[in-house]
XYZ file of C-alpha atoms in Angstrom:
692
model
C -15.247 -9.889 -18.332
C -18.548 -10.301 -19.527
C -19.563 -7.133 -17.289
C -17.038 -5.155 -18.589
C -15.587 -5.513 -15.246
C -11.654 -4.995 -14.404
C -10.713 -8.251 -12.314
C -7.728 -7.314 -10.304
C -6.284 -10.961 -9.123
C -3.426 -10.814 -6.002
C -0.867 -13.999 -6.189
C 2.007 -14.139 -4.296
C 5.179 -16.394 -5.156
C 9.103 -16.534 -3.853
C 11.462 -13.968 -5.631
C 11.979 -16.620 -7.993
C 8.847 -18.344 -8.736
C 7.351 -14.724 -10.090
C 10.114 -14.405 -12.223
C 9.159 -18.067 -13.554
C 5.162 -17.257 -13.679
C 5.920 -13.419 -16.198
C 7.921 -15.314 -17.924
C 4.666 -18.321 -18.750
C 2.887 -15.779 -19.068
C 4.962 -14.047 -21.676
C 5.238 -17.586 -23.417
C 1.405 -18.198 -23.474
C -0.190 -15.423 -24.204
C 2.997 -13.652 -26.439
C 4.189 -10.026 -26.145
C 1.100 -8.578 -28.610
C -1.128 -9.723 -25.777
C 0.875 -9.559 -22.442
C 3.136 -6.841 -21.005
C 3.339 -5.271 -17.139
C 1.179 -2.925 -15.828
C 3.122 0.642 -16.040
C 2.958 3.340 -12.868
C 3.208 6.951 -13.173
C 6.245 8.290 -10.734
C 5.582 11.547 -9.337
C 7.968 13.689 -7.256
C 8.247 13.748 -3.336
C 9.587 16.658 -1.165
C 12.848 15.372 -1.619
C 13.131 14.649 -4.824
C 11.777 17.810 -5.859
C 13.950 19.752 -3.820
C 16.699 17.949 -5.765
C 15.706 18.675 -8.807
C 15.044 22.079 -8.341
C 18.051 22.420 -6.718
C 20.136 21.558 -9.042
C 18.482 23.499 -12.154
C 18.632 26.594 -10.131
C 22.528 25.648 -9.327
C 22.799 25.516 -6.376
C 25.832 23.520 -4.622
C 25.150 19.991 -3.844
C 26.059 19.746 -0.356
C 23.483 22.061 0.364
C 21.511 20.444 -1.850
C 21.511 17.004 -0.169
C 21.936 19.037 3.137
C 17.846 20.607 2.467
C 16.959 17.408 1.046
C 17.768 15.522 3.748
C 15.594 18.390 6.416
C 12.817 16.877 4.467
C 10.694 13.720 5.466
C 9.851 11.438 2.831
C 6.264 11.539 3.601
C 5.479 15.253 4.525
C 2.785 17.000 2.255
C 4.132 20.318 2.764
C 7.342 21.119 3.395
C 8.405 23.937 6.027
C 11.118 24.874 3.386
C 11.372 28.387 4.668
C 12.824 27.099 7.972
C 14.422 23.622 6.041
C 16.348 26.570 3.625
C 18.070 28.438 6.697
C 19.603 25.071 8.118
C 20.938 24.321 5.608
C 22.876 27.816 4.774
C 20.057 28.571 1.761
C 18.708 32.876 2.326
C 15.382 31.787 1.787
C 14.767 35.357 1.368
C 16.925 35.794 -1.741
C 15.530 35.605 -5.080
C 16.851 32.078 -5.288
C 15.989 31.018 -2.307
C 11.914 32.037 -3.000
C 12.618 30.488 -6.131
C 13.135 27.710 -4.494
C 10.585 27.051 -2.391
C 8.005 28.151 -5.167
C 8.780 25.403 -7.556
C 9.166 22.935 -5.343
C 5.770 23.623 -4.528
C 5.026 22.897 -7.849
C 6.759 20.541 -8.845
C 5.769 18.340 -5.795
C 2.409 15.748 -7.208
C 3.449 16.306 -11.035
C 4.847 13.245 -12.602
C 8.718 12.417 -12.996
C 8.667 9.380 -15.376
C 6.556 6.449 -16.108
C 7.779 3.112 -14.538
C 6.922 -0.892 -14.615
C 4.424 -1.540 -11.613
C 6.440 -3.962 -9.439
C 3.718 -7.971 -10.911
C 1.301 -6.231 -12.335
C 0.749 -8.224 -15.784
C -2.043 -7.524 -18.146
C -3.599 -10.215 -20.556
C -6.125 -9.268 -23.323
C -8.010 -11.375 -25.583
C -7.027 -9.234 -28.567
C -3.402 -7.674 -29.947
C -2.759 -5.644 -26.829
C -0.580 -2.850 -29.581
C -4.127 -1.983 -30.921
C -5.709 -0.637 -27.340
C -2.166 1.268 -26.025
C 1.214 1.495 -26.834
C 4.065 -0.900 -25.717
C 7.401 -0.290 -24.829
C 10.298 -2.251 -24.720
C 10.944 -3.012 -19.987
C 14.607 -2.486 -19.172
C 14.407 -6.402 -19.089
C 15.254 -7.965 -21.987
C 12.116 -9.555 -23.550
C 9.808 -7.743 -20.882
C 7.347 -4.888 -22.321
C 5.214 -2.167 -20.668
C 2.239 -0.830 -21.538
C 1.994 2.870 -21.274
C -1.084 3.307 -18.767
C -1.233 3.913 -15.226
C -2.833 0.844 -13.709
C -5.540 2.641 -11.668
C -6.724 3.191 -15.580
C -7.754 -0.795 -16.556
C -10.645 -0.319 -13.993
C -12.235 1.792 -16.552
C -11.085 -0.558 -19.434
C -12.079 -4.209 -17.907
C -8.811 -5.230 -18.787
C -7.111 -7.940 -16.691
C -4.773 -8.095 -14.126
C -2.892 -10.052 -12.498
C -0.511 -8.909 -9.436
C 1.952 -11.187 -10.003
C 4.084 -10.392 -6.294
C 7.387 -11.316 -4.874
C 6.595 -12.310 -0.910
C 10.237 -13.136 1.045
C 8.383 -14.491 3.697
C 7.811 -17.995 1.122
C 11.525 -17.610 0.454
C 12.392 -17.496 4.581
C 9.952 -20.252 5.171
C 10.774 -22.697 2.262
C 14.885 -21.877 2.677
C 14.069 -23.031 7.007
C 12.443 -25.877 5.096
C 15.332 -26.670 3.867
C 17.438 -26.542 6.657
C 15.466 -28.260 8.540
C 15.395 -31.684 6.009
C 18.972 -31.207 5.730
C 19.758 -31.324 9.555
C 16.970 -33.785 10.860
C 15.420 -35.000 7.641
C 11.928 -34.406 8.611
C 10.093 -33.209 5.506
C 7.435 -30.017 7.179
C 5.553 -27.686 4.022
C 2.817 -25.429 5.147
C 0.448 -28.005 4.771
C 1.830 -30.733 6.934
C 2.762 -28.511 10.245
C 1.015 -29.595 13.187
C -1.839 -26.962 13.510
C -3.043 -25.717 17.067
C 0.771 -26.531 18.685
C 0.293 -24.459 21.865
C 3.878 -23.020 22.730
C 3.791 -21.010 19.564
C 0.257 -19.581 20.732
C 1.840 -19.293 23.696
C 4.793 -17.709 21.862
C 2.486 -15.103 19.729
C 0.110 -14.387 23.082
C 3.571 -13.163 24.443
C 4.440 -10.703 21.289
C 7.924 -12.821 21.207
C 6.898 -12.324 17.272
C 10.476 -10.414 15.546
C 11.005 -11.767 12.394
C 7.399 -13.321 12.570
C 5.628 -12.786 9.217
C 2.844 -9.428 9.230
C 2.485 -9.346 13.529
C 6.044 -8.553 13.997
C 5.309 -4.008 13.547
C 4.579 -2.142 16.804
C 1.031 -2.392 16.205
C 0.786 -5.899 15.674
C 2.610 -6.227 18.825
C 1.173 -4.181 20.892
C -2.497 -5.741 20.009
C -1.364 -9.423 20.729
C -1.490 -9.565 24.303
C -4.917 -7.597 24.014
C -6.275 -10.097 21.351
C -4.258 -13.248 22.927
C -5.002 -15.549 19.842
C -5.532 -19.297 20.680
C -6.414 -20.976 17.105
C -6.051 -20.067 13.330
C -9.207 -18.041 12.843
C -8.151 -15.820 15.691
C -5.039 -14.713 13.615
C -6.592 -14.014 10.819
C -8.525 -11.635 12.556
C -4.729 -10.499 14.403
C -4.031 -9.606 10.120
C -7.068 -7.961 9.220
C -7.604 -5.271 11.975
C -4.156 -3.763 12.660
C -5.215 -2.277 9.162
C -5.952 1.543 8.287
C -9.393 0.288 7.525
C -10.107 -0.900 10.941
C -8.873 1.362 12.701
C -10.678 4.549 10.769
C -14.155 2.721 11.111
C -13.722 2.553 14.764
C -13.906 -1.110 14.645
C -10.798 -2.237 17.019
C -12.073 -1.328 19.960
C -15.647 -2.591 20.517
C -14.232 -5.650 18.981
C -11.467 -6.257 21.811
C -14.235 -5.443 24.351
C -16.589 -7.797 23.219
C -14.131 -9.966 22.786
C -12.756 -9.589 26.225
C -16.329 -9.375 27.609
C -16.495 -5.714 29.274
C -19.299 -4.937 26.303
C -22.480 -7.371 24.964
C -22.617 -8.812 21.602
C -25.533 -7.430 20.212
C -27.432 -7.815 16.543
C -30.444 -5.606 15.216
C -31.951 -8.909 13.481
C -30.952 -11.889 12.794
C -30.024 -11.783 8.977
C -27.298 -8.827 10.603
C -26.457 -11.843 12.907
C -25.707 -14.161 10.180
C -23.215 -11.804 8.502
C -21.470 -10.733 11.615
C -21.746 -12.948 14.186
C -17.906 -14.601 13.563
C -16.452 -11.255 14.322
C -18.332 -9.587 17.560
C -21.336 -8.030 15.334
C -18.307 -5.752 13.892
C -17.582 -5.808 9.884
C -13.509 -6.333 9.970
C -13.426 -7.628 6.456
C -14.926 -6.515 2.802
C -17.511 -9.568 2.227
C -18.400 -8.802 5.729
C -19.537 -5.094 4.177
C -20.338 -6.577 0.982
C -23.017 -8.620 3.045
C -24.185 -6.175 5.225
C -25.273 -3.986 2.307
C -27.040 -6.864 0.731
C -28.958 -7.552 4.293
C -29.124 -4.116 5.382
C -29.903 -1.930 3.211
C -31.238 -3.768 -0.202
C -28.268 -3.780 -2.633
C -28.638 -5.958 -5.475
C -25.354 -7.978 -6.140
C -23.968 -5.907 -8.817
C -24.462 -2.638 -5.874
C -22.469 -4.717 -3.865
C -19.824 -5.416 -6.392
C -19.137 -1.628 -7.215
C -19.442 -1.223 -3.386
C -16.340 -3.546 -3.033
C -14.321 -1.617 -6.182
C -14.923 1.769 -4.082
C -13.653 0.092 -1.143
C -10.513 -1.423 -3.020
C -9.610 2.498 -4.136
C -7.770 3.279 -0.956
C -5.619 5.627 -2.690
C -8.821 7.710 -4.616
C -10.807 10.107 -1.210
C -14.664 10.114 -1.652
C -15.134 7.620 -3.966
C -16.756 5.512 -1.030
C -18.969 8.538 -0.038
C -21.277 7.706 -3.136
C -22.635 4.766 -1.650
C -23.737 7.483 1.458
C -27.224 8.610 0.603
C -27.923 4.609 -0.760
C -26.528 3.124 2.132
C -28.836 5.317 4.653
C -31.739 4.865 2.895
C -32.129 1.053 2.535
C -31.492 0.874 6.180
C -33.772 3.368 7.458
C -36.375 1.955 4.773
C -35.876 -2.214 6.239
C -36.660 -0.334 9.584
C -32.959 0.642 11.546
C -32.001 3.669 13.225
C -30.498 6.083 11.573
C -27.853 6.321 13.971
C -27.294 2.429 13.263
C -27.236 3.260 9.355
C -24.548 6.490 9.878
C -22.591 3.954 12.349
C -22.643 1.341 9.759
C -21.289 3.520 6.618
C -18.726 4.971 9.221
C -17.346 1.759 9.452
C -17.918 0.242 5.532
C -16.287 4.090 4.731
C -13.267 2.773 6.743
C -12.005 -0.017 4.154
C -11.317 3.264 1.939
C -8.472 3.380 3.891
C -7.355 -0.013 3.177
C -8.853 -2.868 4.521
C -8.697 -7.152 4.062
C -10.836 -9.308 2.303
C -11.190 -12.359 4.389
C -9.836 -14.872 2.403
C -6.353 -12.294 1.989
C -6.989 -12.150 6.021
C -6.683 -16.313 5.321
C -3.978 -16.611 3.513
C -1.437 -14.084 5.372
C -2.354 -16.172 8.715
C -0.889 -19.827 7.087
C 2.259 -17.840 6.968
C 1.753 -15.907 10.577
C 1.316 -19.637 11.648
C 4.270 -20.958 9.696
C 6.716 -19.006 10.308
C 5.954 -18.546 14.070
C 6.104 -22.511 14.525
C 9.312 -23.107 12.618
C 10.722 -19.533 14.682
C 9.538 -20.880 18.112
C 10.676 -24.742 17.397
C 13.473 -24.172 14.774
C 14.824 -20.717 15.867
C 18.724 -21.416 13.851
C 17.233 -21.886 11.271
C 14.298 -20.164 11.588
C 17.044 -16.909 11.346
C 19.001 -18.611 8.964
C 16.301 -17.923 6.456
C 15.431 -14.694 7.618
C 19.167 -13.629 7.133
C 19.332 -15.531 3.700
C 16.137 -13.993 2.713
C 17.308 -10.235 3.326
C 16.242 -7.498 2.712
C 12.663 -7.847 4.392
C 10.893 -7.386 7.320
C 10.669 -4.675 9.829
C 14.222 -5.855 11.843
C 17.613 -5.227 9.891
C 20.044 -8.638 10.473
C 20.866 -7.355 14.269
C 17.688 -7.372 15.366
C 17.415 -10.503 14.337
C 20.777 -12.040 15.348
C 20.035 -10.739 18.535
C 15.979 -11.753 18.701
C 18.158 -15.386 18.259
C 20.173 -15.093 21.062
C 18.417 -14.571 23.448
C 16.049 -17.569 22.518
C 19.133 -19.954 22.803
C 20.521 -20.249 19.513
C 24.736 -19.933 19.336
C 25.465 -17.578 16.448
C 29.425 -17.898 15.219
C 31.062 -14.996 13.466
C 32.095 -14.910 9.535
C 34.846 -16.738 9.382
C 37.034 -17.719 6.213
C 37.398 -21.968 7.632
C 33.612 -22.367 8.103
C 31.457 -19.496 6.183
C 29.842 -20.014 2.797
C 27.636 -17.302 0.999
C 24.756 -18.180 3.286
C 24.008 -18.389 6.829
C 24.392 -21.951 7.738
C 23.809 -24.395 10.795
C 26.461 -26.243 11.971
C 26.684 -29.198 15.053
C 27.084 -28.014 18.625
C 28.493 -29.604 21.545
C 27.604 -30.840 25.225
C 23.498 -30.606 24.669
C 21.912 -34.170 26.526
C 19.234 -35.606 24.369
C 15.712 -34.809 25.524
C 16.247 -32.418 27.991
C 13.948 -29.361 26.925
C 16.383 -25.973 26.126
C 14.996 -22.475 25.282
C 16.248 -22.564 21.783
C 16.560 -26.191 21.376
C 16.949 -27.242 17.639
C 13.535 -29.459 18.287
C 11.900 -28.906 20.823
C 11.273 -32.435 23.080
C 7.340 -31.884 23.358
C 7.118 -32.186 19.386
C 9.896 -34.732 18.575
C 10.136 -38.190 20.119
C 11.529 -40.897 18.103
C 14.898 -41.561 17.906
C 16.193 -40.260 14.739
C 15.027 -36.833 15.967
C 16.894 -35.528 18.890
C 16.369 -32.463 20.587
C 20.028 -32.084 18.517
C 21.151 -28.374 18.696
C 22.955 -26.649 15.766
C 24.674 -23.553 15.893
C 23.918 -20.269 13.157
C 26.977 -19.808 11.397
C 27.161 -16.747 9.550
C 27.207 -16.064 6.452
C 30.087 -13.832 3.803
C 26.503 -12.536 3.021
C 26.752 -10.573 5.895
C 29.793 -8.359 4.960
C 29.313 -4.931 3.423
C 30.641 -5.312 0.257
C 31.400 -9.160 -0.578
C 30.591 -10.560 -3.720
C 29.296 -13.684 -4.245
C 31.576 -15.511 -6.988
C 34.234 -14.330 -4.320
C 32.477 -16.115 -1.177
C 32.173 -19.131 -3.658
C 35.440 -18.779 -4.783
C 36.827 -18.805 -0.674
C 34.152 -22.763 -0.409
C 35.528 -24.013 -3.236
C 39.804 -23.920 -2.472
C 38.480 -24.978 0.857
C 37.120 -28.225 0.820
C 37.790 -30.256 3.535
C 41.796 -28.342 4.029
C 41.351 -25.242 6.560
C 43.240 -22.822 5.512
C 46.847 -22.644 7.495
C 47.488 -18.929 7.182
C 46.746 -15.582 5.171
C 49.762 -16.680 2.343
C 47.776 -20.252 2.147
C 44.727 -18.257 2.068
C 45.985 -16.230 -0.893
C 47.569 -18.620 -2.921
C 44.550 -21.113 -2.918
C 41.381 -19.211 -3.897
C 43.196 -15.884 -5.714
C 41.058 -13.407 -4.203
C 42.475 -9.868 -5.035
C 43.977 -7.901 -2.695
C 40.961 -5.410 -1.807
C 38.398 -8.500 -1.471
C 41.466 -10.048 1.347
C 41.415 -6.816 3.185
C 37.638 -6.550 3.234
C 37.631 -10.098 4.952
C 40.386 -8.983 7.028
C 38.724 -5.641 7.926
C 35.706 -7.808 9.227
C 37.428 -10.340 11.729
C 37.420 -12.757 8.859
C 40.328 -14.947 9.876
C 40.096 -15.351 13.481
C 40.457 -19.113 13.123
C 43.798 -18.138 12.261
C 44.582 -16.690 15.657
C 44.822 -13.480 14.194
C 43.438 -9.704 14.580
C 42.133 -7.308 12.125
C 45.327 -5.244 12.160
C 47.293 -8.209 11.528
C 45.524 -9.737 9.241
C 45.440 -6.627 7.372
C 48.755 -5.835 7.587
C 49.180 -9.172 5.597
C 46.512 -9.044 3.417
C 48.118 -5.598 1.923
C 51.229 -7.010 1.696
C 49.208 -9.560 -0.495
C 48.068 -10.283 -4.021
C 49.108 -11.439 -7.409
C 52.163 -9.645 -8.937
C 49.488 -8.804 -12.117
C 48.755 -6.052 -9.227
C 51.228 -4.866 -8.276
C 52.916 -3.971 -11.906
C 55.941 -1.749 -10.334
C 56.808 -4.197 -8.106
C 57.472 -7.290 -10.422
C 60.817 -7.016 -10.822
C 61.851 -5.489 -7.163
C 63.540 -7.721 -5.143
C 62.282 -8.860 -1.528
C 63.610 -7.613 1.189
C 65.125 -9.311 3.371
C 63.315 -9.090 6.653
C 59.876 -7.295 7.077
C 60.731 -3.181 7.991
C 58.253 -3.635 11.147
C 57.102 -7.669 12.661
C 52.685 -7.656 11.820
C 52.193 -8.963 15.852
C 53.677 -6.179 16.900
C 51.090 -4.121 15.561
C 48.539 -3.126 19.132
C 45.051 -5.225 18.752
C 42.160 -3.368 18.942
C 40.112 -2.634 22.289
C 36.806 -4.208 23.009
C 35.105 -0.710 21.717
C 37.284 -0.689 19.061
C 36.465 -4.552 18.073
C 32.467 -3.840 18.707
C 32.572 -0.805 16.110
C 34.564 -2.187 13.352
C 31.665 -5.208 13.524
C 28.975 -2.451 12.689
C 30.699 -0.707 10.705
C 31.300 -4.203 7.734
C 28.355 -6.062 9.177
C 25.881 -3.644 10.683
C 26.325 -6.365 13.831
C 28.276 -7.708 16.399
C 28.462 -10.465 18.619
C 30.561 -8.997 20.921
C 28.864 -6.811 22.369
C 26.467 -3.931 22.129
C 26.868 -0.227 21.345
C 24.794 0.959 24.074
C 27.713 -1.205 26.036
C 29.919 1.535 25.730
C 27.981 4.109 26.432
C 26.710 2.959 29.908
C 28.505 3.999 32.527
C 28.124 8.004 31.446
C 24.202 6.842 30.731
C 23.819 4.889 34.307
C 25.512 8.660 36.237
C 22.908 10.569 34.241
C 20.285 8.544 35.479
C 19.300 6.625 32.009
C 17.609 3.592 32.189
C 18.485 0.331 30.531
C 15.419 -0.762 28.223
C 14.960 -3.714 30.672
C 13.850 -1.622 33.628
C 10.994 -0.272 32.460
C 8.970 -3.094 33.099
C 9.492 -3.218 36.426
C 8.464 0.952 37.172
C 4.880 2.098 38.004
C 2.409 3.401 35.537
C 3.253 7.878 34.731
C 6.516 7.628 36.434
C 8.910 9.984 34.178
C 11.819 8.109 32.979
C 14.226 8.878 30.696
C 15.806 5.635 27.872
C 18.998 5.509 25.645
C 19.154 3.483 22.535
C 19.804 3.095 18.568
C 16.644 3.271 16.503
C 15.266 0.087 14.474
C 12.671 1.623 13.169
C 10.722 5.167 13.028
C 6.649 4.666 11.987
C 4.080 7.509 11.075
C 1.070 5.443 10.410
C -1.294 8.044 8.168
C -4.682 6.545 10.956
C -1.920 8.179 13.568
C -2.533 11.452 13.496
C 0.765 12.336 12.936
C 2.278 10.798 15.874
C 5.701 8.838 15.194
C 6.327 5.512 16.917
C 9.693 4.888 17.367
C 11.672 1.832 18.928
C 14.884 2.389 20.547
C 16.907 -0.792 21.247
C 20.248 -0.751 23.843
C 22.041 -4.002 25.771
C 18.768 -5.070 27.658
C 16.247 -4.507 25.109
C 13.856 -2.671 23.513
C 12.233 0.216 24.582
C 8.733 1.457 22.314
C 8.456 5.923 21.884
C 5.257 7.764 21.268
C 6.722 11.151 19.340
C 3.697 13.888 19.272
C 3.629 15.970 16.758
C 5.045 19.082 18.711
C 7.567 17.201 20.156
C 8.930 15.821 17.163
C 8.677 19.715 15.614
C 10.753 20.715 18.667
C 13.315 18.079 18.737
C 13.240 17.329 14.690
C 16.739 17.603 13.781
C 17.712 15.149 16.677
C 14.130 12.806 15.824
C 14.979 12.937 12.153
C 18.748 11.942 11.528
C 19.903 10.804 15.046
C 21.008 6.918 14.737
C 21.148 6.738 18.483
C 18.547 8.952 20.580
C 17.972 9.823 24.238
C 14.762 10.242 25.200
C 13.074 11.574 28.298
C 9.657 11.260 28.258
C 7.131 9.856 30.950
C 5.816 6.109 30.953
C 2.676 4.856 30.308
C 1.626 1.048 31.086
C -1.578 -0.961 29.698
C -1.194 -4.179 30.738
C 2.168 -5.513 30.023
C 1.996 -3.713 26.915
C 5.001 -0.850 27.083
C 5.468 3.237 26.338
C 7.320 6.288 26.399
C 5.568 9.115 25.597
C 8.578 11.485 24.685
C 8.531 14.919 26.303
C 13.063 15.686 25.045
C 15.136 14.222 22.547
C 18.320 14.236 22.401
C 21.241 13.151 19.356
C 23.770 11.080 20.697
C 25.517 10.149 17.307
C 28.397 11.754 17.856
C 29.483 9.313 20.677
C 29.393 6.685 18.376
C 30.136 8.224 15.308
C 31.080 5.120 13.954
C 27.754 3.149 14.195
C 26.097 4.424 10.736
C 22.506 5.136 10.674
C 20.669 1.611 11.789
C 16.939 2.509 11.375
C 14.164 1.478 8.795
C 12.526 4.642 8.084
C 8.712 4.124 7.805
C 7.176 7.522 8.075
């Protein structure tokens, strides 16, 4: 502040802790000297289409169809073509107005919003600098300046960010303490665990912090981290900055001994030696500018701030001439100076400081360690901390079962609001089983045998279920299980709608009641206050139809009902319902791809889990499919995406034909043809997380 610079501090907290910190800062500084930072939210293509369509009086169904055709972050939507697909004549007066106005509105300010956790603090009254308005949350205020404007004024901003993995790790430690008595913290988990690093090198990292994405999983078998600093590099290297600066492949070649590690002089060696001569961190770029180009500490700090302005194009280019001239004057070749500047400019596309990468690497190791040693508790903690991460609960549960964890369904006689752990019988202490509750190699005392635990899904997994109803069920159940739906209704006093929701989810199976039978009873249940017209009616002598006479759901119907009520099924995978037809059509299961040679034509089908289009991928979209045997990773080039856009963008179930590409243990299918199979599993609904 003394140099009129703008300190920008990032601190990660759990969700609850963040709110405590924000409240503390308000109490310490007062609302006259503290306030939340604002953000100017601008129109994106989809929101612009919806606003303009409504303003022009188009029917809501056509506006909705058109908006769904527009990709979320596509800068220049091809509205002419999309209008025809949505039933709108783009050549009409209204159609031309729509196309013209949407183009004008994209990027225009839409409203002033509150920054996620940015807190502004000043020495004097904040109201003397900027207008302040009340936030939607009581006792919170928002300043009416965008967060980027604070840099110009030298105002302190602390980003109090909520990190879901901190919550998940804490909940995992709580479950471990409850069931084993072992006390673990981030500071006490054993470092350098071989089994944990073996798991990371296999890219067996679903649910692990930061290294669960497609790009990170592809990097892990190539980088093969074996120590903590390797994890620091792993976190930092798969970022737009190092990728754009062409730092990834040189580092991997040097690490694997395919390229010699050289330094132009001893000063540069001291800066870049631990990253094999390749600048991967912002601090290294600053020090390199000082020792190679003669930057002063103040100039290096301005360079750091320019590297941090990754959303503002061209800011870092202002330093090019100063850097190249300084390095040339100090004896470096112009080619080397230009290469260094390209690497530094890459940080303008978002790179990590080393301290940031190190703090994240700690959470990478901690989450990987608990996944390896306590898979049931880790999965329960992740499910209890949703939404977070790349994967939906269905994939987290599937991964847990692949690691030997027994997962039990939601049931009114066993479940609570959150997912819990239950004892599992029949495990011999001291015998190492994949997915054991405690790894025998790590736990040797008599009181900490590898006693296995089963994961019981909680009521939070059910769509539309309210926590207050789940707590009513747990309180009414106590130590005495429910014997019938009538007993359940009488003791819990839940409304008929909540009971019907439980019945549709199959939560009464411990009473030997199927979905249809329990739903029959649920619709006939409820207090008299819910049925005032029947309050004075005499009950019939016998029901018109016996519930037991209702036919049971078929296995396929059970799987689809599970997905419809909770987004996953423990009975089977939806793709199993199509496997017979897929086999007849020559479509390979995902697991078989590992046995096929490189450059082989292949067809694969599955549920779409993730769509990603990183800014560094030059328009390529990465898609992950899942079938009953595993996952298949796709590369969809821009031309293929455009040709099969309807299927690529909207399919919940996708059939892909393409060429298999293999690089070591990393396998991709380069898509050539896409087909939407969603209609064959019409009740499945969308499962993907769209990062396009």
